[in-house]
mmCIF file of C-alpha atoms in Angstrom:
data_model
loop_
_atom_site.group_PDB
_atom_site.id
_atom_site.type_symbol
_atom_site.label_atom_id
_atom_site.label_comp_id
_atom_site.label_asym_id
_atom_site.label_seq_id
_atom_site.Cartn_x
_atom_site.Cartn_y
_atom_site.Cartn_z
ATOM 1 C CA SER A 57 124.955 86.009 85.442
ATOM 2 C CA GLN A 58 121.614 87.712 85.338
ATOM 3 C CA LYS A 59 122.771 91.749 86.966
ATOM 4 C CA ILE A 60 120.814 94.981 86.699
ATOM 5 C CA GLU A 61 122.952 98.046 87.363
ATOM 6 C CA GLN A 62 122.642 102.112 87.876
ATOM 7 C CA ASN A 63 124.921 104.274 88.870
ATOM 8 C CA SER A 64 125.628 104.041 92.295
ATOM 9 C CA GLU A 65 127.776 107.413 92.457
ATOM 10 C CA ALA A 66 124.770 109.902 93.982
ATOM 11 C CA LEU A 67 124.117 112.465 90.486
ATOM 12 C CA ASN A 68 124.324 116.237 91.499
ATOM 13 C CA ILE A 69 122.592 119.026 89.340
ATOM 14 C CA GLN A 70 121.582 122.830 89.231
ATOM 15 C CA GLU A 71 117.933 123.356 89.378
ATOM 16 C CA GLY A 72 116.548 124.046 86.213
ATOM 17 C CA LYS A 73 118.994 121.496 84.335
ATOM 18 C CA THR A 74 117.807 118.148 83.202
ATOM 19 C CA ALA A 75 118.771 114.971 85.530
ATOM 20 C CA THR A 76 119.335 111.993 82.911
ATOM 21 C CA LEU A 77 119.381 108.229 85.264
ATOM 22 C CA THR A 78 121.061 105.368 83.812
ATOM 23 C CA CYS A 79 119.614 101.531 84.214
ATOM 24 C CA ASN A 80 122.197 98.796 82.300
ATOM 25 C CA TYR A 81 120.864 95.323 82.403
ATOM 26 C CA THR A 82 122.431 91.770 81.128
ATOM 27 C CA ASN A 83 121.197 88.424 80.928
ATOM 28 C CA TYR A 84 117.216 89.959 80.816
ATOM 29 C CA SER A 85 114.997 89.843 78.459
ATOM 30 C CA PRO A 86 112.341 91.784 79.750
ATOM 31 C CA ALA A 87 108.701 92.245 79.133
ATOM 32 C CA TYR A 88 108.401 95.053 80.613
ATOM 33 C CA LEU A 89 111.137 98.053 82.924
ATOM 34 C CA GLN A 90 109.484 100.277 86.168
ATOM 35 C CA TRP A 91 111.128 103.023 87.797
ATOM 36 C CA TYR A 92 110.066 104.235 90.878
ATOM 37 C CA ARG A 93 111.272 107.283 93.544
ATOM 38 C CA GLN A 94 112.447 106.696 97.404
ATOM 39 C CA ASP A 95 112.795 109.072 99.757
ATOM 40 C CA PRO A 96 114.703 108.218 102.620
ATOM 41 C CA GLY A 97 112.777 105.808 105.536
ATOM 42 C CA ARG A 98 109.947 105.663 103.143
ATOM 43 C CA GLY A 99 108.675 102.643 100.649
ATOM 44 C CA PRO A 100 109.405 103.343 96.762
ATOM 45 C CA VAL A 101 106.482 105.113 95.094
ATOM 46 C CA PHE A 102 106.078 103.716 91.087
ATOM 47 C CA LEU A 103 106.786 106.576 88.516
ATOM 48 C CA LEU A 104 106.474 105.052 85.219
ATOM 49 C CA LEU A 105 106.466 101.906 82.710
ATOM 50 C CA ILE A 106 107.132 101.225 79.523
ATOM 51 C CA ARG A 107 107.189 98.173 77.738
ATOM 52 C CA GLU A 108 109.455 96.428 75.529
ATOM 53 C CA ASN A 109 108.517 96.998 72.105
ATOM 54 C CA GLU A 110 107.630 101.175 73.699
ATOM 55 C CA LYS A 111 110.707 102.846 72.696
ATOM 56 C CA GLU A 112 109.399 106.012 74.784
ATOM 57 C CA LYS A 113 107.300 107.348 77.509
ATOM 58 C CA ARG A 114 106.654 111.133 79.035
ATOM 59 C CA LYS A 115 104.711 111.254 82.031
ATOM 60 C CA GLU A 116 104.464 115.246 82.816
ATOM 61 C CA ARG A 117 108.663 116.681 83.451
ATOM 62 C CA LEU A 118 109.698 112.266 83.600
ATOM 63 C CA LYS A 119 110.852 111.373 80.111
ATOM 64 C CA VAL A 120 111.621 107.256 80.084
ATOM 65 C CA THR A 121 113.700 105.690 76.948
ATOM 66 C CA PHE A 122 114.153 102.115 76.913
ATOM 67 C CA ASP A 123 116.355 100.279 74.127
ATOM 68 C CA THR A 124 116.190 96.637 73.943
ATOM 69 C CA THR A 125 119.189 95.431 71.684
ATOM 70 C CA LEU A 126 121.799 97.916 74.165
ATOM 71 C CA LYS A 127 119.906 96.702 76.609
ATOM 72 C CA GLN A 128 119.242 100.218 79.136
ATOM 73 C CA SER A 129 116.880 102.456 80.296
ATOM 74 C CA LEU A 130 117.357 106.575 80.920
ATOM 75 C CA PHE A 131 115.446 107.793 83.151
ATOM 76 C CA HIS A 132 114.872 111.871 82.245
ATOM 77 C CA ILE A 133 114.064 115.455 84.213
ATOM 78 C CA THR A 134 113.547 117.968 82.939
ATOM 79 C CA ALA A 135 113.914 121.142 84.889
ATOM 80 C CA SER A 136 114.432 119.966 87.888
ATOM 81 C CA GLN A 137 113.973 121.436 91.496
ATOM 82 C CA PRO A 138 114.947 120.313 94.044
ATOM 83 C CA ALA A 139 111.627 118.562 95.565
ATOM 84 C CA ASP A 140 112.886 115.954 92.566
ATOM 85 C CA SER A 141 116.321 115.193 95.129
ATOM 86 C CA ALA A 142 115.621 111.228 96.431
ATOM 87 C CA THR A 143 116.634 107.844 95.127
ATOM 88 C CA TYR A 144 115.811 106.725 91.762
ATOM 89 C CA LEU A 145 114.653 103.068 91.056
ATOM 90 C CA CYS A 146 115.016 101.273 88.391
ATOM 91 C CA ALA A 147 112.961 97.456 88.226
ATOM 92 C CA LEU A 148 112.147 94.939 85.423
ATOM 93 C CA ASP A 149 110.455 91.888 85.147
ATOM 94 C CA LYS A 150 112.617 88.952 84.132
ATOM 95 C CA GLY A 151 110.622 87.850 80.566
ATOM 96 C CA SER A 152 107.587 85.486 80.665
ATOM 97 C CA GLY A 153 107.095 83.156 82.862
ATOM 98 C CA ASN A 154 107.531 85.070 86.018
ATOM 99 C CA THR A 155 104.067 87.019 86.466
ATOM 100 C CA GLY A 156 104.568 90.682 88.466
ATOM 101 C CA LYS A 157 107.765 89.811 89.639
ATOM 102 C CA LEU A 158 110.277 92.424 89.798
ATOM 103 C CA ILE A 159 113.655 92.814 89.990
ATOM 104 C CA PHE A 160 115.450 96.044 90.674
ATOM 105 C CA GLY A 161 118.540 98.348 90.665
ATOM 106 C CA GLN A 162 119.624 99.386 93.721
ATOM 107 C CA GLY A 163 119.003 103.143 93.053
ATOM 108 C CA THR A 164 120.850 106.169 92.215
ATOM 109 C CA THR A 165 120.706 109.271 94.180
ATOM 110 C CA LEU A 166 119.957 112.407 92.258
ATOM 111 C CA GLN A 167 120.624 116.014 94.405
ATOM 112 C CA VAL A 168 119.275 118.918 93.047
ATOM 113 C CA LYS A 169 120.218 122.390 94.708
ATOM 114 C CA PRO A 170 118.691 125.657 94.331
ATOM 115 C CA ASP B 128 91.796 105.745 100.510
ATOM 116 C CA GLY B 129 93.315 102.620 99.197
ATOM 117 C CA GLY B 130 96.444 101.354 100.104
ATOM 118 C CA ILE B 131 98.743 99.099 102.308
ATOM 119 C CA THR B 132 100.139 99.572 105.606
ATOM 120 C CA GLN B 133 102.790 97.905 107.541
ATOM 121 C CA SER B 134 103.755 98.198 111.017
ATOM 122 C CA PRO B 135 104.598 98.469 112.989
ATOM 123 C CA LYS B 136 107.451 100.825 111.631
ATOM 124 C CA TYR B 137 109.644 100.394 114.278
ATOM 125 C CA LEU B 138 110.279 96.730 115.710
ATOM 126 C CA PHE B 139 113.836 95.103 117.839
ATOM 127 C CA ARG B 140 113.864 91.711 118.355
ATOM 128 C CA LYS B 141 116.038 90.289 120.707
ATOM 129 C CA GLU B 142 118.527 87.560 119.870
ATOM 130 C CA GLY B 143 116.552 84.026 119.501
ATOM 131 C CA GLN B 144 113.393 85.031 118.646
ATOM 132 C CA ASN B 145 111.157 85.205 115.885
ATOM 133 C CA VAL B 146 108.923 88.206 114.922
ATOM 134 C CA THR B 147 106.158 88.490 113.364
ATOM 135 C CA LEU B 148 105.927 92.170 110.824
ATOM 136 C CA SER B 149 102.619 92.618 109.057
ATOM 137 C CA CYS B 150 101.185 93.207 106.039
ATOM 138 C CA GLU B 151 97.302 94.571 105.603
ATOM 139 C CA GLN B 152 96.326 96.219 101.227
ATOM 140 C CA ASN B 153 92.410 97.156 100.774
ATOM 141 C CA LEU B 154 93.251 98.122 97.339
ATOM 142 C CA ASN B 155 91.910 94.956 96.218
ATOM 143 C CA HIS B 156 95.387 93.469 94.538
ATOM 144 C CA ASP B 157 95.791 89.493 94.036
ATOM 145 C CA ALA B 158 99.755 89.285 93.539
ATOM 146 C CA MET B 159 101.569 90.731 97.427
ATOM 147 C CA TYR B 160 105.218 91.256 97.991
ATOM 148 C CA TRP B 161 108.039 91.447 100.688
ATOM 149 C CA TYR B 162 110.984 92.879 100.170
ATOM 150 C CA ARG B 163 114.401 93.211 102.057
ATOM 151 C CA GLN B 164 116.288 96.529 101.540
ATOM 152 C CA ASP B 165 119.894 96.929 103.068
ATOM 153 C CA PRO B 166 122.201 99.967 102.980
ATOM 154 C CA GLY B 167 124.117 100.172 99.570
ATOM 155 C CA GLN B 168 121.346 97.354 97.873
ATOM 156 C CA GLY B 169 118.509 97.078 95.001
ATOM 157 C CA LEU B 170 115.431 95.537 96.773
ATOM 158 C CA ARG B 171 115.402 92.336 97.200
ATOM 159 C CA LEU B 172 112.455 89.435 97.325
ATOM 160 C CA ILE B 173 112.237 87.140 100.101
ATOM 161 C CA TYR B 174 108.826 85.924 98.984
ATOM 162 C CA TYR B 175 105.855 86.328 97.143
ATOM 163 C CA SER B 176 102.197 85.773 96.399
ATOM 164 C CA GLN B 177 99.944 86.181 93.589
ATOM 165 C CA ILE B 178 96.646 84.178 94.970
ATOM 166 C CA VAL B 179 95.402 83.155 98.567
ATOM 167 C CA ASN B 180 96.368 80.147 99.890
ATOM 168 C CA ASP B 181 99.425 80.471 97.590
ATOM 169 C CA PHE B 182 103.266 81.507 97.949
ATOM 170 C CA GLN B 183 106.613 81.513 96.001
ATOM 171 C CA LYS B 184 110.384 81.700 97.966
ATOM 172 C CA GLY B 185 112.070 84.334 96.499
ATOM 173 C CA ASP B 186 115.827 84.747 95.935
ATOM 174 C CA ILE B 187 116.351 85.150 99.733
ATOM 175 C CA ALA B 188 113.350 83.458 101.611
ATOM 176 C CA GLU B 189 116.252 81.061 103.972
ATOM 177 C CA GLY B 190 115.021 82.334 108.329
ATOM 178 C CA TYR B 191 111.612 84.075 106.934
ATOM 179 C CA SER B 192 107.799 82.449 106.504
ATOM 180 C CA VAL B 193 104.818 84.002 105.603
ATOM 181 C CA SER B 194 101.047 83.002 105.341
ATOM 182 C CA ARG B 195 98.307 84.479 102.999
ATOM 183 C CA GLU B 196 95.255 83.425 104.116
ATOM 184 C CA LYS B 197 93.376 86.176 103.450
ATOM 185 C CA LYS B 198 93.817 88.657 100.132
ATOM 186 C CA GLU B 199 93.672 92.246 102.446
ATOM 187 C CA SER B 200 96.752 89.897 104.605
ATOM 188 C CA PHE B 201 100.293 88.806 104.031
ATOM 189 C CA PRO B 202 102.714 88.815 107.073
ATOM 190 C CA LEU B 203 106.153 88.007 107.321
ATOM 191 C CA THR B 204 107.699 86.308 110.793
ATOM 192 C CA VAL B 205 111.363 86.548 110.362
ATOM 193 C CA THR B 206 112.811 83.335 112.830
ATOM 194 C CA SER B 207 115.339 83.086 114.714
ATOM 195 C CA ALA B 208 117.290 81.292 111.646
ATOM 196 C CA GLN B 209 117.950 84.455 110.150
ATOM 197 C CA LYS B 210 121.467 85.728 110.851
ATOM 198 C CA ASN B 211 121.068 89.032 110.035
ATOM 199 C CA PRO B 212 118.302 90.015 109.840
ATOM 200 C CA THR B 213 118.607 93.749 110.783
ATOM 201 C CA ALA B 214 117.050 95.533 107.332
ATOM 202 C CA PHE B 215 114.626 97.865 106.006
ATOM 203 C CA TYR B 216 111.451 95.321 105.290
ATOM 204 C CA LEU B 217 109.033 96.352 102.366
ATOM 205 C CA CYS B 218 105.600 94.655 101.276
ATOM 206 C CA ALA B 219 104.062 95.720 98.203
ATOM 207 C CA SER B 220 101.300 94.722 96.424
ATOM 208 C CA THR B 221 99.703 94.861 92.571
ATOM 209 C CA MET B 222 97.087 93.622 90.165
ATOM 210 C CA ARG B 223 98.247 90.181 88.993
ATOM 211 C CA GLN B 224 98.402 90.729 85.415
ATOM 212 C CA ARG B 225 101.672 92.293 84.456
ATOM 213 C CA ASN B 226 102.100 95.435 83.570
ATOM 214 C CA TYR B 227 101.163 96.844 86.072
ATOM 215 C CA GLY B 228 103.319 99.791 89.419
ATOM 216 C CA TYR B 229 103.516 98.362 92.186
ATOM 217 C CA THR B 230 102.035 99.595 95.698
ATOM 218 C CA PHE B 231 104.624 99.999 98.739
ATOM 219 C CA GLY B 232 104.301 100.072 101.832
ATOM 220 C CA SER B 233 106.149 102.825 103.945
ATOM 221 C CA GLY B 234 108.172 99.773 105.555
ATOM 222 C CA THR B 235 109.088 97.920 109.124
ATOM 223 C CA ARG B 236 112.714 98.644 110.087
ATOM 224 C CA LEU B 237 113.948 96.046 112.138
ATOM 225 C CA THR B 238 116.604 95.988 114.738
ATOM 226 C CA VAL B 239 118.169 93.265 116.244
ATOM 227 C CA VAL B 240 119.721 94.032 120.033
#
């Protein structure tokens, strides 16, 4: 069966450290993968998109990697701040024939302590 | 400012009642989506529409209905056939071409009383 898995346990780190979140998938061949941030009671906010032919994408303190062989994406926040505390969702499309339709993981909650 | 607006923010439904959740966007996006979010679970796709007057079922469409009469609007009706409707409902939109991020609304929290 098709699955997207994110670490269900919350990630607690100290301010200034790098947070690394993992997204694993099985039985998909996504053309691209996206990461979103969600605060409690709010809708997700789009952060980054990485295509299958890209190994790495950066945006300010954020970095995403995409390994289609391992079927895994890593999401890094460098120099983390308490304001980065939120739930982070990965999402992927289901490959050709499914224009724009995303499947979401359950999210990983990040807590950055001052 | 362009955006996507969901209303109401909170909604209470009695048993056996149909309720309609509103979703409006002024981003000129072609595609619109409805997701349901339950605690500890990922977003699950209810319905989606890529063009006006056309929509498709997602993974959990039973007990829900939608319409897409205007590009800007994609209302979701939760019918009495939906046995467990208490959840957080999210509407999203994007350009029809692939590889664009979604813009989400702020959500509607529906509770059965």
